CSV table of C-alpha atoms in Angstrom, one decimal:
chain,number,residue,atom,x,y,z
A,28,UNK,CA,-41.9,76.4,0.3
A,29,UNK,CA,-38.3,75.3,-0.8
A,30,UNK,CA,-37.0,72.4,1.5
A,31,UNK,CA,-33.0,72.0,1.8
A,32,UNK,CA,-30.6,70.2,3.8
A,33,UNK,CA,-27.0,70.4,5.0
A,34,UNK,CA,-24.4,68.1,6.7
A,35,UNK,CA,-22.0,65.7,7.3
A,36,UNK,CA,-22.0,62.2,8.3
A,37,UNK,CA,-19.6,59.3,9.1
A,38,UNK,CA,-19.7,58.3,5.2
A,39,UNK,CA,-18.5,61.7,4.1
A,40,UNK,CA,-15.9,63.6,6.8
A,41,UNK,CA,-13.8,62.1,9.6
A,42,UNK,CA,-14.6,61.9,13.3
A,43,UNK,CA,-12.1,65.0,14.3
A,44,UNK,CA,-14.1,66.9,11.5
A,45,UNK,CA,-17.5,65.6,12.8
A,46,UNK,CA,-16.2,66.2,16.2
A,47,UNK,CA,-16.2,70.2,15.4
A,48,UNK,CA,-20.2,70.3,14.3
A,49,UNK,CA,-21.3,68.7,17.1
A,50,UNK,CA,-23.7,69.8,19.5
A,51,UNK,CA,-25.3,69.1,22.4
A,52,UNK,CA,-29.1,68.4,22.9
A,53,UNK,CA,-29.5,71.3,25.4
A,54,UNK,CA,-27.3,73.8,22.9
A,55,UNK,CA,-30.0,73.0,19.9
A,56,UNK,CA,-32.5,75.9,20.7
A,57,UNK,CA,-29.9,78.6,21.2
A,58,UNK,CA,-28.0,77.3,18.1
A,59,UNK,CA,-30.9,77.2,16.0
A,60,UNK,CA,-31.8,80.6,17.1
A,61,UNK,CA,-28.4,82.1,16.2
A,62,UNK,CA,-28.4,80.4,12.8
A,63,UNK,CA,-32.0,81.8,11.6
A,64,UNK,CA,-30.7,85.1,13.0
A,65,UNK,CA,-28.1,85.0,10.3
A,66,UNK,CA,-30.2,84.8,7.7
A,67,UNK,CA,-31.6,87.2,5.6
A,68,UNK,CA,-35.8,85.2,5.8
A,69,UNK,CA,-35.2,83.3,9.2
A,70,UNK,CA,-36.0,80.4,7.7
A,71,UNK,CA,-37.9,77.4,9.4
A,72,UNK,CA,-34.8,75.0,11.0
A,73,UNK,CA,-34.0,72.3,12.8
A,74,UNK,CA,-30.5,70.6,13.5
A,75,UNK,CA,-30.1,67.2,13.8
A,76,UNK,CA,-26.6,66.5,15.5
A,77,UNK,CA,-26.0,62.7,16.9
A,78,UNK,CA,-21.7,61.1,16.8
A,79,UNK,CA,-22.0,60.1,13.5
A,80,UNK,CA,-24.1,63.2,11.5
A,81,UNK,CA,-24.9,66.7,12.1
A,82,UNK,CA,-27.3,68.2,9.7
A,83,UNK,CA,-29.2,71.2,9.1
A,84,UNK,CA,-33.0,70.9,7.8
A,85,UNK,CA,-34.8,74.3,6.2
A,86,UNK,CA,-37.7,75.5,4.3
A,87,UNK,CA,-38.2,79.2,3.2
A,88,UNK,CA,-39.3,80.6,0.2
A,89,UNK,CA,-36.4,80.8,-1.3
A,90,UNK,CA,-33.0,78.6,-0.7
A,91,UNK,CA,-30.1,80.0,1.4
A,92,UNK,CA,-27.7,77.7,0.3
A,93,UNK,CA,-24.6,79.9,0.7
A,94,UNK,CA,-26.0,81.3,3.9
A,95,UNK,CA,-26.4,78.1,5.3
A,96,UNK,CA,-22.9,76.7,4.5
A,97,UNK,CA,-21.2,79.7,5.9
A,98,UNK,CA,-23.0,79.7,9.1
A,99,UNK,CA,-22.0,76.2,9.9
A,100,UNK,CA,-18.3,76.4,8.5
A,101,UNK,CA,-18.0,79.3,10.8
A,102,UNK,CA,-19.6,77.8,13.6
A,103,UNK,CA,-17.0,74.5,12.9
A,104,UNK,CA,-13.9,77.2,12.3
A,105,UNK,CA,-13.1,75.9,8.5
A,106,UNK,CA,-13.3,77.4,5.8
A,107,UNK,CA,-16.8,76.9,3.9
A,108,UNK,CA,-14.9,74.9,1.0
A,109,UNK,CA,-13.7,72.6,3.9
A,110,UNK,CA,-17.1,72.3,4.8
A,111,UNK,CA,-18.0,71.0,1.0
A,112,UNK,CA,-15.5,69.1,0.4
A,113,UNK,CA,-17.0,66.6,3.0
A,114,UNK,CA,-20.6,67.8,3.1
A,115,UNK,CA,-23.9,66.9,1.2
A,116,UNK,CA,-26.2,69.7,-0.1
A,117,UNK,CA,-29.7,68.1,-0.3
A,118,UNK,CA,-33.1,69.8,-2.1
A,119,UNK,CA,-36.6,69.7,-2.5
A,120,UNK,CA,-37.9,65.7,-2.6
A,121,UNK,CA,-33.9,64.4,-1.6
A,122,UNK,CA,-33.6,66.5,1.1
A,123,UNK,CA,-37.0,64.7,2.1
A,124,UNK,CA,-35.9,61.7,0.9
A,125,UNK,CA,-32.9,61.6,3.2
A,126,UNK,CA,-34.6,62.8,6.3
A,127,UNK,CA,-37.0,59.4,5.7
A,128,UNK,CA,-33.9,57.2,5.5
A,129,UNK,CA,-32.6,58.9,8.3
A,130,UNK,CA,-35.4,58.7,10.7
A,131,UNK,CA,-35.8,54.7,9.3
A,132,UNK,CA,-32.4,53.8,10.0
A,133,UNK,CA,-31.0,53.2,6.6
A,134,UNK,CA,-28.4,56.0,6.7
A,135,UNK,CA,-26.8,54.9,10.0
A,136,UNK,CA,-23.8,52.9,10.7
A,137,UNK,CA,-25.8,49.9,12.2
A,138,UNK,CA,-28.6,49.3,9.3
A,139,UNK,CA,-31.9,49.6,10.6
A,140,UNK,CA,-30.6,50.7,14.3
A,141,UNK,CA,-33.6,52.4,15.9
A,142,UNK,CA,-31.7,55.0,18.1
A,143,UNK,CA,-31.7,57.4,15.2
A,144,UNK,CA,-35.6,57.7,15.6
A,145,UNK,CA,-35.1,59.3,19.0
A,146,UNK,CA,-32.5,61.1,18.7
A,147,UNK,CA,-34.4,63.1,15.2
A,148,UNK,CA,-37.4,63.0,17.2
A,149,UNK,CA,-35.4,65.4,20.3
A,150,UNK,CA,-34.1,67.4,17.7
A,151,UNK,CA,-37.5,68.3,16.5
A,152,UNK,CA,-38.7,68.9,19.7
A,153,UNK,CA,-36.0,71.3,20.7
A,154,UNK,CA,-36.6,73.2,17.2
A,155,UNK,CA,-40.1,73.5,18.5
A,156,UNK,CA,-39.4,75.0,21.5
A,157,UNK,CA,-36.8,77.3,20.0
A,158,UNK,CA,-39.9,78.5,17.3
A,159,UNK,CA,-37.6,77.4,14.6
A,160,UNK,CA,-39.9,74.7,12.9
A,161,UNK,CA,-42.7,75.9,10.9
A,162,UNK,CA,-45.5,74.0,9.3
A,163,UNK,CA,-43.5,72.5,6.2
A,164,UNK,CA,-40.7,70.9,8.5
A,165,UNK,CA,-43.1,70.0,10.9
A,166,UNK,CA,-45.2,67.8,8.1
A,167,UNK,CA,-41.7,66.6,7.0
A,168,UNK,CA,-41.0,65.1,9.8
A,169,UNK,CA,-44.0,64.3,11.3
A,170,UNK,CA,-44.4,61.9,7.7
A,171,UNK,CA,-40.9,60.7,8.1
A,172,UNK,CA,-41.6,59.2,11.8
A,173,UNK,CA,-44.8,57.7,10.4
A,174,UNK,CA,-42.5,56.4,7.4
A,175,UNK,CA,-39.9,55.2,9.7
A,176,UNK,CA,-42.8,53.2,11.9
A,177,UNK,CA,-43.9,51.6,9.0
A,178,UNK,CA,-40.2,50.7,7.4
A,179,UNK,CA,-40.1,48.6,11.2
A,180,UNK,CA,-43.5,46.8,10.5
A,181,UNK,CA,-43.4,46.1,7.5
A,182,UNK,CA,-39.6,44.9,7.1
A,183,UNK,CA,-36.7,43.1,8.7
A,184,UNK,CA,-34.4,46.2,8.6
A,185,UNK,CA,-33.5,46.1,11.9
A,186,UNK,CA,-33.3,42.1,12.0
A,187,UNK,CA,-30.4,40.9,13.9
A,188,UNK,CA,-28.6,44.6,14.3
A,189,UNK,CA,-25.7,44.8,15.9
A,190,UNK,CA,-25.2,48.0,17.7
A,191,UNK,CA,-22.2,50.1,18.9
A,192,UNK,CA,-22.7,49.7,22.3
A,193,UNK,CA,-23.0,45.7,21.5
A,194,UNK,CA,-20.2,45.8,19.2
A,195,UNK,CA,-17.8,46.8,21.9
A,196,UNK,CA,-18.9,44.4,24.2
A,197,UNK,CA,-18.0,41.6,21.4
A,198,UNK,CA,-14.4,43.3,21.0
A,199,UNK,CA,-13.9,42.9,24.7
A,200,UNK,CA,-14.8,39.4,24.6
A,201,UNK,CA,-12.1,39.0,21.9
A,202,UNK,CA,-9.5,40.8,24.1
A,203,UNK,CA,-10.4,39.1,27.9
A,204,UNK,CA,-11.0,35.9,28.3
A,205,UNK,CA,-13.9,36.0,30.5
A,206,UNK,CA,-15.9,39.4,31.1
A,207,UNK,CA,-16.7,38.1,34.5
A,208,UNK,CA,-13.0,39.0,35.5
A,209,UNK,CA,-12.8,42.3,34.8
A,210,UNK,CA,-14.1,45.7,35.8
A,211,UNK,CA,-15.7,48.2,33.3
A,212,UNK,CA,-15.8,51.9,33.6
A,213,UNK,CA,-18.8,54.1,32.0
A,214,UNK,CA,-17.5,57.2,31.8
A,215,UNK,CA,-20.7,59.8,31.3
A,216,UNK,CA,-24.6,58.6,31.8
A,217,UNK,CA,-26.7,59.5,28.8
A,218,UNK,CA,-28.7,57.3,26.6
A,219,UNK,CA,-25.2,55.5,24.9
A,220,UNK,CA,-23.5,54.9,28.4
A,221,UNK,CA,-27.2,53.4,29.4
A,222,UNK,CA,-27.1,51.3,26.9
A,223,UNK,CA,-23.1,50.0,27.0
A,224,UNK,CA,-23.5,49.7,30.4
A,225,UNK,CA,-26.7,47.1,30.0
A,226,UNK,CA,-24.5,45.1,27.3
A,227,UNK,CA,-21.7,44.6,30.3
A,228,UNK,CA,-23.9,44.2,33.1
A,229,UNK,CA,-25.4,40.9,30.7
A,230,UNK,CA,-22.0,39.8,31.0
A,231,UNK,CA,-22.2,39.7,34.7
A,232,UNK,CA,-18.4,42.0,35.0
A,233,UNK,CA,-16.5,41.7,38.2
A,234,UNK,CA,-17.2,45.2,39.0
A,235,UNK,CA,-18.6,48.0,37.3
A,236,UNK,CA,-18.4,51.6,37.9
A,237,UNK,CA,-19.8,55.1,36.6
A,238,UNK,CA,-18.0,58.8,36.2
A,239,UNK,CA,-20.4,61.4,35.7
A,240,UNK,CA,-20.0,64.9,36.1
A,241,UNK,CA,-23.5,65.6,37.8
A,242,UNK,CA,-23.1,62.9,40.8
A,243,UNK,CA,-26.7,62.6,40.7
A,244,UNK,CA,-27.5,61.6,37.3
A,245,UNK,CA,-24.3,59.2,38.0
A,246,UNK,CA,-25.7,57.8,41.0
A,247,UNK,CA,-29.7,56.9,39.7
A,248,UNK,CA,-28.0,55.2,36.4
A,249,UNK,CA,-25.3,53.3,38.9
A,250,UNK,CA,-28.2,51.9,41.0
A,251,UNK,CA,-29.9,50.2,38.3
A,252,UNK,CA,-26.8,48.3,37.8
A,253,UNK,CA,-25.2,47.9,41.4
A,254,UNK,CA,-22.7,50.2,40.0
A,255,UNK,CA,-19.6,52.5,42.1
A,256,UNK,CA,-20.2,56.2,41.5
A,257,UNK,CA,-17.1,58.3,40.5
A,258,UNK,CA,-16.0,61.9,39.9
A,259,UNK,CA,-14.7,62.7,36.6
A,260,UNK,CA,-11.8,64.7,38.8
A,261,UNK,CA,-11.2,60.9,40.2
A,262,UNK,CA,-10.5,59.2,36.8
A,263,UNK,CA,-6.7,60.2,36.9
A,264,UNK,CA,-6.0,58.3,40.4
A,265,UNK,CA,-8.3,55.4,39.6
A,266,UNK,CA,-7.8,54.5,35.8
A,267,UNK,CA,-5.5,51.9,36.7
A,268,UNK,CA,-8.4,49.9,38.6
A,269,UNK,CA,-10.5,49.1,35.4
A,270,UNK,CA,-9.4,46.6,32.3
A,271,UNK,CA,-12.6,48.5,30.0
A,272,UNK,CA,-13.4,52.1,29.7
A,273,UNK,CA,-16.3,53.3,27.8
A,274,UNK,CA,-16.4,56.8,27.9
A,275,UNK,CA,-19.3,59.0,26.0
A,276,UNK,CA,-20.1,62.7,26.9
A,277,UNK,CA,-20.8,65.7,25.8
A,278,UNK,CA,-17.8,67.9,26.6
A,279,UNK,CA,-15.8,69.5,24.0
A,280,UNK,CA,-12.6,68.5,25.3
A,281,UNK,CA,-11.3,65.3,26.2
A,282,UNK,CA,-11.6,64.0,29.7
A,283,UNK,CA,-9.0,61.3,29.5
A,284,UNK,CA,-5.6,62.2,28.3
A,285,UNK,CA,-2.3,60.2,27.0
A,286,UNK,CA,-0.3,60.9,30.6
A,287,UNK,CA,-3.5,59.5,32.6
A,288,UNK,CA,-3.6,56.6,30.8
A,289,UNK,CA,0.3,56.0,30.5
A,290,UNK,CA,0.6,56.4,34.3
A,291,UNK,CA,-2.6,54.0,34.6
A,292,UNK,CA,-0.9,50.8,32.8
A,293,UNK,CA,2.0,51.5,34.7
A,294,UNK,CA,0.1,51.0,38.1
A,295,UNK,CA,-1.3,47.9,36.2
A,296,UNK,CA,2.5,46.4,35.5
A,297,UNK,CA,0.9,47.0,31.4
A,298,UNK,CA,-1.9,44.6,31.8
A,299,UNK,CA,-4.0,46.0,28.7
A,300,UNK,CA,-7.2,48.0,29.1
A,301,UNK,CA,-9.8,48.1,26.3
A,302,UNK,CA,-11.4,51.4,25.8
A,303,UNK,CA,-13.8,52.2,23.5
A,304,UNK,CA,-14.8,56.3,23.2
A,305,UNK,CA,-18.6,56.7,21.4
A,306,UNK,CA,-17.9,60.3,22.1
A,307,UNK,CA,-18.1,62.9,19.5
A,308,UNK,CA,-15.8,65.2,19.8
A,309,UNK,CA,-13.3,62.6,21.2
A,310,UNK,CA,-12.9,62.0,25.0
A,311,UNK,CA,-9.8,60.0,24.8
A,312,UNK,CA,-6.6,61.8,23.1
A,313,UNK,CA,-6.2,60.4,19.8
A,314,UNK,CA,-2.7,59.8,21.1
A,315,UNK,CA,-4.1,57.2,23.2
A,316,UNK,CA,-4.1,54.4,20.8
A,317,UNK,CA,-0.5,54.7,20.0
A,318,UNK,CA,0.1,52.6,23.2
A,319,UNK,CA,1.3,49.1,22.8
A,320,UNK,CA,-0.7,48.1,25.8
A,321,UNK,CA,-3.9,50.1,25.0
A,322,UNK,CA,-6.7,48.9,22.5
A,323,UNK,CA,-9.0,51.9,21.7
A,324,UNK,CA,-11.9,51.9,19.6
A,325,UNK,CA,-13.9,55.2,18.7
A,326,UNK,CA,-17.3,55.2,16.8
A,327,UNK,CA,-15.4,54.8,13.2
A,328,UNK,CA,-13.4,52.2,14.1
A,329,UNK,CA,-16.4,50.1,15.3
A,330,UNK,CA,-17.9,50.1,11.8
A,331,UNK,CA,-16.4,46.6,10.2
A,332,UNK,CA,-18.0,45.3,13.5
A,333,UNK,CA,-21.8,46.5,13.2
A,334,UNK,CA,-21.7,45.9,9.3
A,335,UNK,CA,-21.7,42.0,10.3
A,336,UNK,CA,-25.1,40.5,9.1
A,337,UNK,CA,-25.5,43.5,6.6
A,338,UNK,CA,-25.8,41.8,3.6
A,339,UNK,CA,-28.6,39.2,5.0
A,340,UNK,CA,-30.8,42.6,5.4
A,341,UNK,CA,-30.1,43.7,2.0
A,342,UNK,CA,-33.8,42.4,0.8
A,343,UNK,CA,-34.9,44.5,3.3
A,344,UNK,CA,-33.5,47.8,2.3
A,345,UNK,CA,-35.7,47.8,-1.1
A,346,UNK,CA,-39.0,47.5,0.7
A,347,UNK,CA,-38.2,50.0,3.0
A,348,UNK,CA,-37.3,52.4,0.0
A,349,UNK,CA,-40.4,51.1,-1.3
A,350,UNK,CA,-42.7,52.9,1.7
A,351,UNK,CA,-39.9,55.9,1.4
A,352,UNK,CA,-40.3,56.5,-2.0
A,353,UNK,CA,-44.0,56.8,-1.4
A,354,UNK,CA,-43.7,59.1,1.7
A,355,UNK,CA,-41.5,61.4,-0.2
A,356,UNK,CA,-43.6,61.9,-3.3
A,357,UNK,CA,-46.7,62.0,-0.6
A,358,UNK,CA,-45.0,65.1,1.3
A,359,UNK,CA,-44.2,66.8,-2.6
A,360,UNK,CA,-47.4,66.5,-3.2
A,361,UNK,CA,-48.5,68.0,-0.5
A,362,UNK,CA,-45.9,70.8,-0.8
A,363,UNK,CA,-46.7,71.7,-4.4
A,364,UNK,CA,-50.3,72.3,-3.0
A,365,UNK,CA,-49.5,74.8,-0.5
A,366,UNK,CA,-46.9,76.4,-2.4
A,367,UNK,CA,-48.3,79.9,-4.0
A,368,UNK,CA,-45.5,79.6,-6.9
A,369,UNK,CA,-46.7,76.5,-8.2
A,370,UNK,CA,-50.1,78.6,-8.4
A,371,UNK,CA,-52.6,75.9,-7.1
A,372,UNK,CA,-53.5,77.8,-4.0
A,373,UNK,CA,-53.4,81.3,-5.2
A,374,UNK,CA,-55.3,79.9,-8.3
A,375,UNK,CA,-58.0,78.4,-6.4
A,376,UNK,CA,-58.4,81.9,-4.5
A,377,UNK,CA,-58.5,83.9,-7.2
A,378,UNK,CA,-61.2,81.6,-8.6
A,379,UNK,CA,-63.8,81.7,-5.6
A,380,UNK,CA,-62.9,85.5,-5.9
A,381,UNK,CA,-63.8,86.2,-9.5
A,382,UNK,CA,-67.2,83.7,-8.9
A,383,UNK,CA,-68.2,85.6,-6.3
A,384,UNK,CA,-67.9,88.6,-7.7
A,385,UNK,CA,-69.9,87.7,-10.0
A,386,UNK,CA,-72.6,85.7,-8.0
A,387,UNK,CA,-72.6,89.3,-6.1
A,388,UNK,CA,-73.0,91.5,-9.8
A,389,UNK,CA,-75.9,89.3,-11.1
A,390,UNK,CA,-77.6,89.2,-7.3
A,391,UNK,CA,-77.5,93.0,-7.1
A,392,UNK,CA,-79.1,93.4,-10.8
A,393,UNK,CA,-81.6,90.8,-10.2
A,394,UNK,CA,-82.7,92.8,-7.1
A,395,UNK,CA,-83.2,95.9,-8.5
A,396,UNK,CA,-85.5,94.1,-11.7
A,397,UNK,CA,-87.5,92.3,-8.6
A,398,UNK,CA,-87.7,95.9,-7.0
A,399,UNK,CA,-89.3,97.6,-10.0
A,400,UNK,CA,-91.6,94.9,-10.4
A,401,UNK,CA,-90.2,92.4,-13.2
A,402,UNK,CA,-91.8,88.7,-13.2
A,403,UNK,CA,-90.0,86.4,-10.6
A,404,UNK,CA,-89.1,83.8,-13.4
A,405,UNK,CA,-87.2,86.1,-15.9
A,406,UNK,CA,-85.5,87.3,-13.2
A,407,UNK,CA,-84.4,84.1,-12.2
A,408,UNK,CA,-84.0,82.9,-15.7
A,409,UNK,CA,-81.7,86.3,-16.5
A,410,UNK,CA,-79.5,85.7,-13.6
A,411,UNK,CA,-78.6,82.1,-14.2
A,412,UNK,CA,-78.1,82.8,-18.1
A,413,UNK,CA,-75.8,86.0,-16.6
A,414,UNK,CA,-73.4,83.6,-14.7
A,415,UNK,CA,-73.7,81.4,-17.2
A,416,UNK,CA,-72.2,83.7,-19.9
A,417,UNK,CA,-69.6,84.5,-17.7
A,418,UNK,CA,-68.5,81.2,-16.7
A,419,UNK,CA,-68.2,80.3,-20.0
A,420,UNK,CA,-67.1,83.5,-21.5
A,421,UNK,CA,-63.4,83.1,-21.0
A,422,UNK,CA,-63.2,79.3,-22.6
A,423,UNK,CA,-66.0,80.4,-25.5
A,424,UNK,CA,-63.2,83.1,-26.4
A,425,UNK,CA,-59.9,80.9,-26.4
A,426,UNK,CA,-62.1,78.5,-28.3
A,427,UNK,CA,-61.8,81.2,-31.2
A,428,UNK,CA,-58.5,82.4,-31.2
A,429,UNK,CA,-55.1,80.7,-31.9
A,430,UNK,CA,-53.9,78.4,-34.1
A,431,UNK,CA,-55.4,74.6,-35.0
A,432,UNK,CA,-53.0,73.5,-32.6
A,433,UNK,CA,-53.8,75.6,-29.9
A,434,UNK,CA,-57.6,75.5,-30.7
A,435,UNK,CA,-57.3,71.8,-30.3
A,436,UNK,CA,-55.2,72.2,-27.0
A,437,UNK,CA,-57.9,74.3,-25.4
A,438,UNK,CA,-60.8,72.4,-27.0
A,439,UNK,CA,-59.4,69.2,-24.8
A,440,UNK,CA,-59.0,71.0,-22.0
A,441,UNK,CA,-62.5,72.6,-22.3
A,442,UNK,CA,-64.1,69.4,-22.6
A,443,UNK,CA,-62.2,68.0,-19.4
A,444,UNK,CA,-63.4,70.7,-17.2
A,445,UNK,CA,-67.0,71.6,-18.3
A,446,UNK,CA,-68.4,67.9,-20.0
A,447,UNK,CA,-66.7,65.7,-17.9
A,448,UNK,CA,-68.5,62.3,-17.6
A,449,UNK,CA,-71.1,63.2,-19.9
A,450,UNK,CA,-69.3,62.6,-23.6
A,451,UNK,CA,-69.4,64.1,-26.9
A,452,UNK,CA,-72.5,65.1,-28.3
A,453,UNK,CA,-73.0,62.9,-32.0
């Protein structure tokens, strides 16, 4: 099977363009489906798409590169060359290679930050339940969570990681001078708002609050935290209440616009607010951080934060490539043995084929000497010199044709396979 990749990530295309490949966790089935529908082989798939990558894993017998890059370009709305210009075409071992840096943390924007495991892991899951995975991305992955476990025992690669939701807590710290006297606003509740929303809530805020549009999902995250539930519809009549906004959901447009936010600092006689949108595509209009009085921080912009501490991990990052290196060339291996092209497989069938064929031929003739009354031990002594002459019939023959080289070639070869361990006779 060939293995190939697709995608971009927060080192190769902007947010806006990232913003236009992303999907949802509950879209990933249906997507999947569509995309191995537009194939010519329906190849096995699964499509990893998190605020900072979305990428497109598959294994068929034969690469669908161009396929591949049109479907997504088209499902973006940009022209495939668009698509290239900030994309990376992976195959074989470093389309491998990158899911095992992925799934250990050593692509992301916090090195080492473990989120990535969980977030491949659903995406796997969901390509299983759509029937898009198959056995060879099923063993590449299955590998690269076992790699990825081991990258965390064996190493300090996530020592002292800072992550985004962390990160935005230390930029508000810069901005307020003490977190108790302010109020935050979580706008969504997924795993990212959980998270943000556990930072603030160690800073003990004056008030905290979460906008959700499913109230219930709103309200069981708000009651871990002592938290105000809101209606997304409320943000434009309450925005002025809160000095933080984190805001991270799935919707494809944003939620919290420039006039919202202009009409908010006017309520608050332009005391700043700090907003931070992890939200990919954007929540906040991009227009928002023209404001004198407004300091907004999306996922890009929180990079110099999270890179603090990187270079004291450095160490790290070889012995984890170390243990990737080895699961890589462990999954190749096993690829190349399945793979009827490279022959093994096929080989080995063809051999128990032609052996039994003629275990069966030398049976059947032995039979019919027994039948007619021939002694037990010639029989038995004429049907293992039979398969013996045809065992070695094949190698006795190559043994006598070609040239010295290729004599010498077999002879090695020969010797390998039939005199192993025993030696030349003197």
């Amino acid at each position: 099977m060939a293995v190939w990749a697709l995608g971009i990530n927060h080192h190769t295309a902007p947010l806006d363009l990232r913003g236009r490949f992303a999907f949802a966790l509950d879209q990933l089935p249906e997507t999947l489906q569509r995309f191995r529908s537009s194939l010519a082989r329906q190849p096995e798939a699964t499509l990893l798409s998190t605020c900072n990558r979305t990428e497109i894993y598959c294994a068929a017998h034969e690469i669908e590169l161009d396929s591949t890059v049109q479907w997504l370009a088209s499902t973006g709305g940009v022209s495939p060359q668009e698509l290239l210009d900030h994309a990376y075409v992976l195959k074989g071992g470093e389309a491998a290679r990158h899911a095992f840096r992925v799934a250990s943390g050593l692509d992301s924007m916090v090195l080492g930050e473990a989120q990535i495991l969980g977030q491949l892991k659903n995406a796997v899951r969901a390509a299983d339940e759509a029937g898009a995975l198959g056995s060879t991305l099923h063993q590449m992955f299955q590998r690269s969570f076992a790699v990825a476990k081991q990258v965390r025992s064996h190493t300090e690669i996530g020592a002292h990681s800072i992550s985004m939701t962390a990160a935005a807590v230390r930029l508000a710290g810069q901005l307020f001078e003490d977190l108790k006297d302010i109020k935050v606003l979580f706008v969504g509740a997924g795993e990212m708002i959980e998270l943000a929303a556990t930072h603030f809530a160690a800073k003990a805020p004056k008030g905290m609050a979460i906008a959700n549009r499913t109230l219930e999902r709103g309200e069981k995250l708000a009651s871990r935290f002592g938290a105000e539930v809101l209606r997304l519809s409320d943000l434009p009549e309450r925005l002025h209440e809160f000095d933080a906004i984190v805001s991270c959901t799935a919707s494809s447009l944003p939620l919290i616009g420039l006039g919202a936010v202009e009409r908010a600092l006017k309520k608050r006689r332009h005391r700043p607010i700090f907003m931070v949108d992890l939200a990919v595509p954007r929540d906040i209009e991009i227009e928002v951080k023209g404001l004198s009085d407004v300091y907004l921080y999306t996922v890009d912009d929180l990079a110099a934060v999270v890179q603090t501490g990187k270079e004291n991990r450095q160490a790290a990052v070889a012995q984890a490539e170390a243990i990737i290196d080895a699961g890589v060339q462990s999954f190749m291996h096993w690829v190349g043995q399945r793979d009827p092209r490279g022959g093994v497989v096929e080989l080995i069938r063809d051999l128990n084929a032609q052996a039994d064929d003629w275990r069966q031929a030398e049976l059947a003739r032995a039979r019919k000497l027994l039948a007619r009354g021939d002694d037990v031990d010639a029989v038995l002594e004429a049907l293992a010199r039979g398969l013996t002459q045809k065992m070695l019939h094949g190698a006795l023959a190559e043994l006598h044709t070609g040239d010295a080289a290729t004599r010498q070639a077999t002879a090695q070869t020969v010797e390998r396979l039939f005199l192993r361990g025993q030696g030349r006779r003197a």
